[in-house]
Coordinates of C-alpha atoms and ligand atoms in Angstrom, one line a residue:
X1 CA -72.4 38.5 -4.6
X2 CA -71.3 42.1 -4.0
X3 CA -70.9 40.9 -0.1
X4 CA -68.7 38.1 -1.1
X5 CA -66.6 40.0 -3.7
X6 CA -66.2 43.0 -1.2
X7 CA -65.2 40.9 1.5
X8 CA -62.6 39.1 -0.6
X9 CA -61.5 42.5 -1.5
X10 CA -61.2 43.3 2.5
X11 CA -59.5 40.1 2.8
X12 CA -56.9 40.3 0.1
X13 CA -54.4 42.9 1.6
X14 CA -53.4 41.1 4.7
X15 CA -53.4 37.6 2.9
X16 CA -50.8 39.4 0.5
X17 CA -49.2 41.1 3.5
X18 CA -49.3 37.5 5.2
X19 CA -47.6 36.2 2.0
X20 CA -44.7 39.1 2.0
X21 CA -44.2 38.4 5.3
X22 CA -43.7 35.1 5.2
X23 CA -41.3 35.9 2.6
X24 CA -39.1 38.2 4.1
X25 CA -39.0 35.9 7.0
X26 CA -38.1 32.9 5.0
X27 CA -35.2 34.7 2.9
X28 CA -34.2 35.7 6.5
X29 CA -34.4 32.4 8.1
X30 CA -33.5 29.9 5.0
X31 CA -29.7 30.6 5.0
X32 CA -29.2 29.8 8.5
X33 CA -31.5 27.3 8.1
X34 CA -29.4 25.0 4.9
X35 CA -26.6 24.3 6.9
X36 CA -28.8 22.9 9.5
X37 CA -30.5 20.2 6.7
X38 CA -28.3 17.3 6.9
X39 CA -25.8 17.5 3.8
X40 CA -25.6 14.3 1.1
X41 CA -24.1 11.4 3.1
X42 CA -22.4 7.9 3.0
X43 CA -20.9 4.9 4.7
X44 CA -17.6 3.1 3.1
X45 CA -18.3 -0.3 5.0
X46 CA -16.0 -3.0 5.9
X47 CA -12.9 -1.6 4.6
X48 CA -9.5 -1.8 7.0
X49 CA -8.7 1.7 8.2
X50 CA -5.0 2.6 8.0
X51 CA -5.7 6.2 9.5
X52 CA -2.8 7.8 9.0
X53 CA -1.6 7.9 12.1
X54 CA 0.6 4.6 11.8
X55 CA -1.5 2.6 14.3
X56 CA -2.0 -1.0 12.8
X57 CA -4.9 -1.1 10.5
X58 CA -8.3 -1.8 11.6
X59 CA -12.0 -2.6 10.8
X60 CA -14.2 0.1 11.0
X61 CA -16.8 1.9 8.6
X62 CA -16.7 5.8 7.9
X63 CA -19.2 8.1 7.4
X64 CA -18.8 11.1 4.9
X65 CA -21.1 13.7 4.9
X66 CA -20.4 16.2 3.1
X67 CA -17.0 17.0 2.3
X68 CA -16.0 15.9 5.9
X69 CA -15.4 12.6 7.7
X70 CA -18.6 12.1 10.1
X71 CA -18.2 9.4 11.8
X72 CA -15.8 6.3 11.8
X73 CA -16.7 3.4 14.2
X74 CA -18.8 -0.2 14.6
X75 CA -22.3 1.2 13.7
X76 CA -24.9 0.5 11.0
X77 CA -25.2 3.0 8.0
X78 CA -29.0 4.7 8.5
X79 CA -32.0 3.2 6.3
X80 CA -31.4 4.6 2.9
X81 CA -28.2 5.8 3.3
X82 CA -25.9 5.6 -0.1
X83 CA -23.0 2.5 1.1
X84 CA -19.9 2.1 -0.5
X85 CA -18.5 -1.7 0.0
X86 CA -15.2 -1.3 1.0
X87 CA -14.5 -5.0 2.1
X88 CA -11.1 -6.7 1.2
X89 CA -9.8 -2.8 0.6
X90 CA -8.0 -0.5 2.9
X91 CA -9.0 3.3 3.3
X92 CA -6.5 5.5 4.1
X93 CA -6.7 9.3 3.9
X94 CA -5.7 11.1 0.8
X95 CA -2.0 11.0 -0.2
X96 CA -0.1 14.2 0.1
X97 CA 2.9 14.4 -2.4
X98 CA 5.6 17.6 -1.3
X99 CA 7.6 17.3 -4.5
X100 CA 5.3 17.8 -7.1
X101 CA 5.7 19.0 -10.7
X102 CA 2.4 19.9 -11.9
X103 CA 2.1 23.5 -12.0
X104 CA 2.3 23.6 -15.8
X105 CA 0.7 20.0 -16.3
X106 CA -2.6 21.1 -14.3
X107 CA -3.4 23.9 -16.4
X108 CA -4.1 21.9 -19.5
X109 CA -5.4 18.9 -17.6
X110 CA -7.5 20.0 -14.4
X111 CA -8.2 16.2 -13.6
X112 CA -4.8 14.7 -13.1
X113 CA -5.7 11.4 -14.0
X114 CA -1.7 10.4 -13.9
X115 CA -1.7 11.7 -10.2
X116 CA -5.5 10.9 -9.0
X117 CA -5.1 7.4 -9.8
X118 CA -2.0 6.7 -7.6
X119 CA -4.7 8.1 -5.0
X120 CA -3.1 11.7 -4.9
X121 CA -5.5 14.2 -3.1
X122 CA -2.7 17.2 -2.6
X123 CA 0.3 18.6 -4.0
X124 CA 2.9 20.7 -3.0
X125 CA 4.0 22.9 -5.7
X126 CA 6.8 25.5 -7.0
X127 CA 9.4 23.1 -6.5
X128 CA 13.5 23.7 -6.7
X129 CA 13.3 27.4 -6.9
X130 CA 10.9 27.8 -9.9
X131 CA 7.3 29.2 -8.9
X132 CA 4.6 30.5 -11.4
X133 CA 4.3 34.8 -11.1
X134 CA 2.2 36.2 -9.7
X135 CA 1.3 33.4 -7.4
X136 CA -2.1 34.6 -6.2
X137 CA -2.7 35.4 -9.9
X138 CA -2.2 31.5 -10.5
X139 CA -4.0 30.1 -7.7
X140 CA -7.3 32.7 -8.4
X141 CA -7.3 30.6 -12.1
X142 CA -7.6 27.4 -10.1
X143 CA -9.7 28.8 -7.8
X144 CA -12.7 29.8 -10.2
X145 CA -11.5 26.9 -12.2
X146 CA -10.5 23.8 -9.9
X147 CA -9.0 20.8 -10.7
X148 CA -9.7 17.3 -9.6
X149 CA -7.7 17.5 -6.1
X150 CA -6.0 19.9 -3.7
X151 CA -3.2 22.5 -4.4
X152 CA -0.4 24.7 -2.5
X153 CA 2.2 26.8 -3.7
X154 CA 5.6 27.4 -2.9
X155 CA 7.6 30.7 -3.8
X156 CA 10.7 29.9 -6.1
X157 CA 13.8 31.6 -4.9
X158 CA 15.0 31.4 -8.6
X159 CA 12.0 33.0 -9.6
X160 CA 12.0 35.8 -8.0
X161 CA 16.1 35.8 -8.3
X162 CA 15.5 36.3 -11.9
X163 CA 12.7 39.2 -11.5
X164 CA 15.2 41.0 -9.6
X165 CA 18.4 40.3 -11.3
X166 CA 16.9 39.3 -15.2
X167 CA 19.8 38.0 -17.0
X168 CA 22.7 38.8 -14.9
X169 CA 22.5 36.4 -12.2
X170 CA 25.5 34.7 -12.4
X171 CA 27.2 36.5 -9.1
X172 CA 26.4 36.9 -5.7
X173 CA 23.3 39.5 -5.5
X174 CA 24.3 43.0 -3.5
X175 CA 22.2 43.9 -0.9
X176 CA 19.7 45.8 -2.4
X177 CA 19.5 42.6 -4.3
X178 CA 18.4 40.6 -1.8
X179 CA 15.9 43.1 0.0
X180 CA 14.3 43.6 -3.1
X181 CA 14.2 39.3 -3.5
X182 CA 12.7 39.6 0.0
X183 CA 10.1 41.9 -0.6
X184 CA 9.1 39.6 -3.8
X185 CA 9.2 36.5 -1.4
X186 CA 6.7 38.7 1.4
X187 CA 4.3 39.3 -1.5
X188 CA 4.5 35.4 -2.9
X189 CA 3.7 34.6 0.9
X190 CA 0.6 36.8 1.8
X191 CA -0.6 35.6 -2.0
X192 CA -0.9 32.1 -0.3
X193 CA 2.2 30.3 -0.4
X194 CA 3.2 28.0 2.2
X195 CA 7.1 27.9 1.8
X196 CA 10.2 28.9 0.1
X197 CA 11.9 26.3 -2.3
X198 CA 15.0 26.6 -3.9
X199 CA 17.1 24.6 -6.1
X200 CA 20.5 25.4 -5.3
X201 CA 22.6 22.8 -7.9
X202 CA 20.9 24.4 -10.5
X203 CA 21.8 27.8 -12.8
X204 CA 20.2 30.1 -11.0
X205 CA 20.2 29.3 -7.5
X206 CA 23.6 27.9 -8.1
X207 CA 24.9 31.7 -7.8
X208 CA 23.3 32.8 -4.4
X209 CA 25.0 32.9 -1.3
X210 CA 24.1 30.9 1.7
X211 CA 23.4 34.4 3.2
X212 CA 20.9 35.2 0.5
X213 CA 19.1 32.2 1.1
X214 CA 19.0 32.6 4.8
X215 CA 17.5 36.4 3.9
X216 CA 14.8 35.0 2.4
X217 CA 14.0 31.9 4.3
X218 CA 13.6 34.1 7.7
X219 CA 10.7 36.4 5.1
X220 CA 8.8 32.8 4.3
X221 CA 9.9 32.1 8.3
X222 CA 8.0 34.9 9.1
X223 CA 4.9 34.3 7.3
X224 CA 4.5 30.5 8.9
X225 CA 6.3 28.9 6.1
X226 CA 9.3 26.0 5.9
X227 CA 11.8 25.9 3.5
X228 CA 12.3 23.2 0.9
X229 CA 15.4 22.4 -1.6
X230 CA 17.1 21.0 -3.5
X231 CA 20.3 21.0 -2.2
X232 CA 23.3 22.5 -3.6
X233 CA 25.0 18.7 -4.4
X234 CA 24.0 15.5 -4.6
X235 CA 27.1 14.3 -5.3
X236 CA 30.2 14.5 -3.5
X237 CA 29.5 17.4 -1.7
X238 CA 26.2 16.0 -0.4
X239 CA 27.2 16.6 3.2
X240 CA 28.5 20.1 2.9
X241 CA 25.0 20.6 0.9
X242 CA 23.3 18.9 3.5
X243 CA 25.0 20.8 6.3
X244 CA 24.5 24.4 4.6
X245 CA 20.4 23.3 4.7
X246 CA 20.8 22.7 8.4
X247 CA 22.5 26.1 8.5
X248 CA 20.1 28.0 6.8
X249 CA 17.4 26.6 9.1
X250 CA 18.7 27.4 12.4
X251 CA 20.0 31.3 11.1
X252 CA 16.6 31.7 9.4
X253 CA 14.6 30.1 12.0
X254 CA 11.9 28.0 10.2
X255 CA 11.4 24.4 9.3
X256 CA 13.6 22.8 6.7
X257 CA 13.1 19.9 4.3
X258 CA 15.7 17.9 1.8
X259 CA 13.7 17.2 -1.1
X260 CA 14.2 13.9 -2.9
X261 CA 16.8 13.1 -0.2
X262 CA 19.8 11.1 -2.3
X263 CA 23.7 10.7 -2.5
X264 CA 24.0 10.0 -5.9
X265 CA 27.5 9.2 -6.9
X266 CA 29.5 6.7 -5.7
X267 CA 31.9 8.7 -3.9
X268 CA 29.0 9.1 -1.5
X269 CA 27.4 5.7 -1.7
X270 CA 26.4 3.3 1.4
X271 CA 26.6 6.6 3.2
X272 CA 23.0 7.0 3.9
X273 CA 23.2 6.2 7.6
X274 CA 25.4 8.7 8.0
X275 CA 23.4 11.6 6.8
X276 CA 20.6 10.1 9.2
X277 CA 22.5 10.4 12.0
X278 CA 23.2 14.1 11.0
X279 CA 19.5 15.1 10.7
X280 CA 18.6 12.9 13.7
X281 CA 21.7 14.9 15.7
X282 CA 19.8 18.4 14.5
X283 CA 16.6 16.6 15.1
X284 CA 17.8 16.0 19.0
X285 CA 19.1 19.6 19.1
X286 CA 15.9 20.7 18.9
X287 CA 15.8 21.7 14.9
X288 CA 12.8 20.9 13.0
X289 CA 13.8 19.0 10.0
X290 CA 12.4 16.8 7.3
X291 CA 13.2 15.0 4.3
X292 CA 11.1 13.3 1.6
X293 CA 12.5 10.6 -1.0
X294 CA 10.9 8.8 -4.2
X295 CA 11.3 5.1 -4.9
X296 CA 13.3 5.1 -7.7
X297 CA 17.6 4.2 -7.7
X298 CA 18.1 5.8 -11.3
X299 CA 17.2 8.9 -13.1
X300 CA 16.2 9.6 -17.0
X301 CA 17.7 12.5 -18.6
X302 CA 20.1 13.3 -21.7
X303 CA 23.8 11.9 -21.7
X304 CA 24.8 15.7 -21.4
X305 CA 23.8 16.1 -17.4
X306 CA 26.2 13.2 -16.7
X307 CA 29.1 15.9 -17.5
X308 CA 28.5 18.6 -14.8
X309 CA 31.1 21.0 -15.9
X310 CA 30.2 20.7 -19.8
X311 CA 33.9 19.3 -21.2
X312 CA 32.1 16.7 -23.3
X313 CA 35.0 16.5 -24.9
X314 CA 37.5 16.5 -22.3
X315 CA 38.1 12.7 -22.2
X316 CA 39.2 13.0 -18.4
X317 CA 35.8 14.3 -17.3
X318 CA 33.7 12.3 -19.0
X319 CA 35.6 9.4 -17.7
X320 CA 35.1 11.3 -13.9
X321 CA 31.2 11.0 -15.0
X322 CA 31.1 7.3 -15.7
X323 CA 33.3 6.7 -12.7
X324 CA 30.5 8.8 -10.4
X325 CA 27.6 6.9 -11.8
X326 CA 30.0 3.4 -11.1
X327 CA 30.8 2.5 -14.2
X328 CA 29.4 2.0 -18.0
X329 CA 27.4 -0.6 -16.6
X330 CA 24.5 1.4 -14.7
X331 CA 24.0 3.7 -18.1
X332 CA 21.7 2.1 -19.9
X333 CA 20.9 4.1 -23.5
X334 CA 16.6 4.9 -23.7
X335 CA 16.9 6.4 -27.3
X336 CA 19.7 7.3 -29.5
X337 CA 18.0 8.2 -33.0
X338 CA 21.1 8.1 -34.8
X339 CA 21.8 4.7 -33.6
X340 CA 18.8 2.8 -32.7
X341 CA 20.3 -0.4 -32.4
X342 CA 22.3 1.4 -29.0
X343 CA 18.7 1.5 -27.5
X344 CA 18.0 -1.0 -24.5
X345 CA 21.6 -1.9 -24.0
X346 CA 24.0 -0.6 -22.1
X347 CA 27.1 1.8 -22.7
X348 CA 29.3 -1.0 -21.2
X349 CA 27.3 -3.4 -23.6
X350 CA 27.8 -1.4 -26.4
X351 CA 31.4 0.0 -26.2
X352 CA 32.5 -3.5 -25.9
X353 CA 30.3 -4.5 -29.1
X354 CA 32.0 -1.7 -31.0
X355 CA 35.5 -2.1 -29.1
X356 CA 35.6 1.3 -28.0
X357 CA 36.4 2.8 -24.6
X358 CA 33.1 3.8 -22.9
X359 CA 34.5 7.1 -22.6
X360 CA 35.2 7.2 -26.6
X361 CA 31.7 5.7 -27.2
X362 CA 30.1 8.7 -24.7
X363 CA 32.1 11.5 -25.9
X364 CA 30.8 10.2 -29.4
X365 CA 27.1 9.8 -28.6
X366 CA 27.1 13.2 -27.2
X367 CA 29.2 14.4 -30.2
X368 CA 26.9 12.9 -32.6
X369 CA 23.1 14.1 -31.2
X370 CA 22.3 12.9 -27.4
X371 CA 19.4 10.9 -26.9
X372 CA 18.5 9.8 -23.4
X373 CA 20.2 7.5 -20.6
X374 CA 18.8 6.1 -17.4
X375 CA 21.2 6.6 -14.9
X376 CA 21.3 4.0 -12.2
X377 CA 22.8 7.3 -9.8
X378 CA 21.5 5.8 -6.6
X379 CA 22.2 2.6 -4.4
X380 CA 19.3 0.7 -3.3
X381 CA 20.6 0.3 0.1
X382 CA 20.8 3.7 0.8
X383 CA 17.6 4.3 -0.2
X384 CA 16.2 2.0 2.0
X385 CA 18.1 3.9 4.8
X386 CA 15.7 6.9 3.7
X387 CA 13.1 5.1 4.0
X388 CA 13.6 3.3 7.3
X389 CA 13.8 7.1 9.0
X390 CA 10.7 8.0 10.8
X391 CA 11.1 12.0 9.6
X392 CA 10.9 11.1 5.6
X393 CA 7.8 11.2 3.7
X394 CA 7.4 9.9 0.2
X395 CA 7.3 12.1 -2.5
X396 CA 7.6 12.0 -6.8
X397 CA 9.3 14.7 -8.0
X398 CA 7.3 13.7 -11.0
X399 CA 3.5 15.0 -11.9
X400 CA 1.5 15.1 -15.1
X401 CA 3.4 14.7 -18.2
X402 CA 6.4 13.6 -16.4
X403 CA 8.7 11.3 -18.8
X404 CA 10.3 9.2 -15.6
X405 CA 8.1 6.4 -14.0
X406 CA 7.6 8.2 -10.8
X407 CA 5.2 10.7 -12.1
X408 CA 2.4 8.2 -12.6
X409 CA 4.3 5.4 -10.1
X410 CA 5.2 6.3 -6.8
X411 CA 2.7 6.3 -4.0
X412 CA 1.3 3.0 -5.6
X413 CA 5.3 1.8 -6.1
X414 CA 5.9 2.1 -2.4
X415 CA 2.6 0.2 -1.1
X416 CA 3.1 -2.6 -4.0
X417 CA 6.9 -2.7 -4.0
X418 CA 8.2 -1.3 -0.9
X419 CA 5.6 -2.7 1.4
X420 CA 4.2 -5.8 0.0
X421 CA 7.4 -7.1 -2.0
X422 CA 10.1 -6.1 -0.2
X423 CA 8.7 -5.7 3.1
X424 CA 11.0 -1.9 3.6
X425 CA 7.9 -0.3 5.4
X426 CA 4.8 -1.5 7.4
X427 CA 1.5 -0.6 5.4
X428 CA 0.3 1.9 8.5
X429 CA 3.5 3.4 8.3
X430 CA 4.0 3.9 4.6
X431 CA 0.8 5.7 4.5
X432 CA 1.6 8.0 7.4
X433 CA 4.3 8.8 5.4
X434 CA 2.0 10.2 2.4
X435 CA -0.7 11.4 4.6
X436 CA -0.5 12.9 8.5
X437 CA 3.4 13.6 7.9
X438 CA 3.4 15.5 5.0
X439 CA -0.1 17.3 6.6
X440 CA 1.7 18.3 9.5
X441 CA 4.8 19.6 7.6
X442 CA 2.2 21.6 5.6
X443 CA 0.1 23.2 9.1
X444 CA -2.9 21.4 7.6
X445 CA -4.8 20.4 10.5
X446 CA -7.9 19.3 8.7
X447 CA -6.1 16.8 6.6
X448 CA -4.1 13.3 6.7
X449 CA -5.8 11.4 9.1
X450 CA -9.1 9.6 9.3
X451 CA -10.9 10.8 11.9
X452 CA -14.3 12.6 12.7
X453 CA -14.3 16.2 11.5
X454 CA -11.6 15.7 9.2
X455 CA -11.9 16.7 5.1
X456 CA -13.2 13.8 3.6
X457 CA -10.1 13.5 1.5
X458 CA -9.9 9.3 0.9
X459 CA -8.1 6.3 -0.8
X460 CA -9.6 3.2 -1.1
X461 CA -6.9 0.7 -2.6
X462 CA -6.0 -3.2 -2.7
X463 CA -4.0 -4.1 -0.7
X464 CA -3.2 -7.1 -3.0
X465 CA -3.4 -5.7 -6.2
X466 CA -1.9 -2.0 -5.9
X467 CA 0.8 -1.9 -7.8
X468 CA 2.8 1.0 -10.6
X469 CA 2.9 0.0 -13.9
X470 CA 4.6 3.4 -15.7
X471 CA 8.2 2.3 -16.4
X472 CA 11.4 4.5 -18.1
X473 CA 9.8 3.0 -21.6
X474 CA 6.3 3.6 -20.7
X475 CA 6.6 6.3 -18.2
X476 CA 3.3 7.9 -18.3
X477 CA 1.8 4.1 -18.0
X478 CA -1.3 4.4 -14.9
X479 CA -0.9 2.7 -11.7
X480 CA -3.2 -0.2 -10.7
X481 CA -5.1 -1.0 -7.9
X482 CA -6.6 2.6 -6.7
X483 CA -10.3 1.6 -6.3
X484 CA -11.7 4.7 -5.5
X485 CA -10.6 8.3 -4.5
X486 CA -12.7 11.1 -2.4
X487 CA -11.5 15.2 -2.3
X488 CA -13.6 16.5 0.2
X489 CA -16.3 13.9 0.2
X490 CA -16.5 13.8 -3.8
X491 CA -15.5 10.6 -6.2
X492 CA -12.5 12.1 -8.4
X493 CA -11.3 8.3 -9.5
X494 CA -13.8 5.3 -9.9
X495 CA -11.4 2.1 -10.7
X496 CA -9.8 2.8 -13.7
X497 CA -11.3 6.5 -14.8
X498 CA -11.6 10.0 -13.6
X499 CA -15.1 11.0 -12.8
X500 CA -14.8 14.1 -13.8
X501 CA -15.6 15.8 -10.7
X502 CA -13.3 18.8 -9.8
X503 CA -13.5 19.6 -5.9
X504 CA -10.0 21.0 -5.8
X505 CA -9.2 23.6 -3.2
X506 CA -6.7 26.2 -3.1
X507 CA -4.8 25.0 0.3
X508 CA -3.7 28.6 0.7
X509 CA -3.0 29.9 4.4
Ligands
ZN1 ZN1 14.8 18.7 -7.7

């Protein structure tokens, strides 16, 4: 009816107005409105907390909602609420490793299976001096790409040594030099990196002065960053390297940190209680300084690195390199293609076999095509004197791809061996050394503890069961006993795969 169809038509224009109106006021109201909605939640029941802090484990379930920690107490998860049983298992935060290698590793393998399943949520990259350039460059390539867990970046003093310098860097830099180096390290810093490393026993950083160094640290100093090396020996002349990292803290004023902490020739063995006391009598002084160690007593390289100064075949210093690593006994040959019967034994071993000197027999292997060694460079003992210091953190020095055991083996090595086998460290405290430690060194507040408000960054492992399995044969072998792992609230590693999930963040400042 014509009454009918005109009203509608009177009606129509507010209803539509109505509509728009409701609209514009939705589009205004809904994104203040989403956070408000409750975000995806669950409750990992029953496990035993080790928080991070280094209290004694205890019972308590934990709420994740979202990608942060909700809740951890005695209460019942809500009706319908996704539970994760975490009986018989410990939950611990999300282990932070300082010495990583993965810069190159991560960009062909975003989910890190060899790192995520040792329950790695963070690593600390740009280690002994070398850095990827331009930093922010590199970390905007993981930000609209992320991998599986966390990431920070450290500026390499040899990298930018070798922008300034290119080729000619074996001298001290001049003055404009270092400015310019200093400039470079300002720019690596307000790109997001958190530190400075250097790695002063090696080619390029083997040429800087202590002054240079010092020049630089006080930029990263500056911009809230610590310092981190590898120090210029780790032989006999660990102490005056040691020392000279002491110094360049206190001139520079900023944190510093001896990466993989070791005296590793046996001039300097059994002397790890001595280089406590020396960071524990900066420590008292009022000097912030840190150290961080992995669980392994040898190395894996070619037979060349064993001769520092190159004379392979000066039969005097490759006699001085079997002497430093204590004798042919603690080389033992990996591979040796033009002799594969060498493999497995050791030089000692062999050179008697073949009644040679172990001298002649190295200066012949090296002569006749390298291959690779383990190097038993380290005393156990001293190690466990590392260990037993309440300032050092575990670290790898390994990552993805790495051909030494560590890279897949060391944060479950230390629960399995060190705590459970050899009874070194307390379980609480071993995992405040891979979680609140390292999170403090690294100013993030958010991270390395269990607690309410915290990143939902989580481990859930056996304590029975956890255990490495990558060994110098095997090294890129996965560890065992990592049930589950969270990066902010999100399953990276399920058992004995990676999810596929990629919640990584950029832990820039
Ligand atoms: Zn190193």
């Amino acid at each position: 009816m014509p009454d009918n169809s005109e009203g509608k038509m009177i009606r129509r224009p507010p209803f539509l107005y109505s509509l728009a109106l409701l609209a514009a006021v939705a589009a205004v109201l809904l994104p203040f409105r989403a956070p408000a909605q409750a975000p995806r939640s669950f409750v990992i029941t029953g496990a035993e907390v080790a928080d991070g802090s280094g209290v004694p484990l205890y019972r308590a379930n934990v709420r994740v909602q979202g990608e942060r920690i909700a809740r951890v107490g005695d209460f019942t998860p809500d009706a319908g609420e996704a539970v994760v049983d975490g009986k018989g298992l410990v939950l611990a935060p999300g282990f932070i490793d300082t010495h990583n290698h993965s810069d190159r590793g991560l960009e062909g393998d975003r989910l890190a299976e060899s790192q995520i399943s040792q329950g790695l949520t963070t690593l600390l990259l740009g280690q002994d001096g070398g850095s990827p350039w331009p930093i922010g460059e590199w970390l905007e390539k993981f930000r609209s790409e992320p991998p599986a867990l966390n990431i920070l970046m450290l500026v390499g003093h040899a990298t930018v040594r070798r922008k300034v310098m290119g080729d000619d860097f074996r001298r001290a830099a001049r003055p404009e030099e270092v400015a310019q180096m200093a400039q470079l390290v300002e720019q690596g810093m307000r790109e997001g990196a958190v530190g400075l490393s250097s790695g002063l026993e090696y080619e390029v950083g083997s040429y800087s002065t202590t002054d240079e160094v010092v020049a630089l640290s006080r930029v990263a100093g500056r911009y809230g960053g610590f310092y981190i090396s590898h120090i210029r020996d780790e032989a006999d002349r660990s102490f005056e390297a040691m020392r000279e990292l002491l110094q360049i803290g206190r001139e520079a004023g900023l944190p510093v940190q001896n990466t993989h902490i070791k005296i590793a020739t046996a001039g300097v063995w059994n002397r790890a209680g001595e280089v406590a006391a020396m960071y524990d009598a900066a420590r008292h002084a009022g000097q912030d300084v840190t150290a961080d160690c992995y669980p392994y007593d040898a190395w894996h390289s070619n037979f060349k690195v064993l001769v520092p100064n190159k004379q392979y075949e000066d039969p005097a210093s490759v006699a001085k390199a079997i002497a430093d690593i204590g004798g042919p006994q603690n080389l033992l040959i990996s591979t040796f293609q033009p002799h594969p019967e060498y493999e497995d034994r050791t030089l000692e071993e062999v050179a008697k076999a073949k009644g040679m000197t172990p001298t002649e027999l190295l200066m012949e292997i090296i002569r006749e095509g390298d291959g690779s060694v383990i190097g038993k460079g380290m005393m156990e003992a001293d190690i466990r004197t590392f260990y037993a210091q309440p300032w050092v953190m575990v670290s790898s020095d390994g990552g993805i791809g790495t051909k030494h055991p560590r890279g897949a083996g060391t944060f479950p090595r230390v629960l399995g061996r060190l705590v459970r086998e050899w009874h070194w460290l307390t379980l609480p405290e071993a995992v405040r050394r891979m979680t609140s430690l390292p999170a403090w060194r690294l100013k993030l507040m958010d991270r390395g503890l269990v607690r309410e408000g915290m990143a939902a960054d989580l481990v859930l492992f056996n304590p029975q069961t956890v255990i490495d399995r990558s060994t110098y044969r095997e090294p890129e072998k996965l560890s065992e006993g990592i049930e589950k792992v969270y990066v902010s609230g999100v399953l990276v590693w399920d058992h004995d795969h990676a999810t596929g999930a990629r919640p990584g963040r950029v832990l820039a400042k």
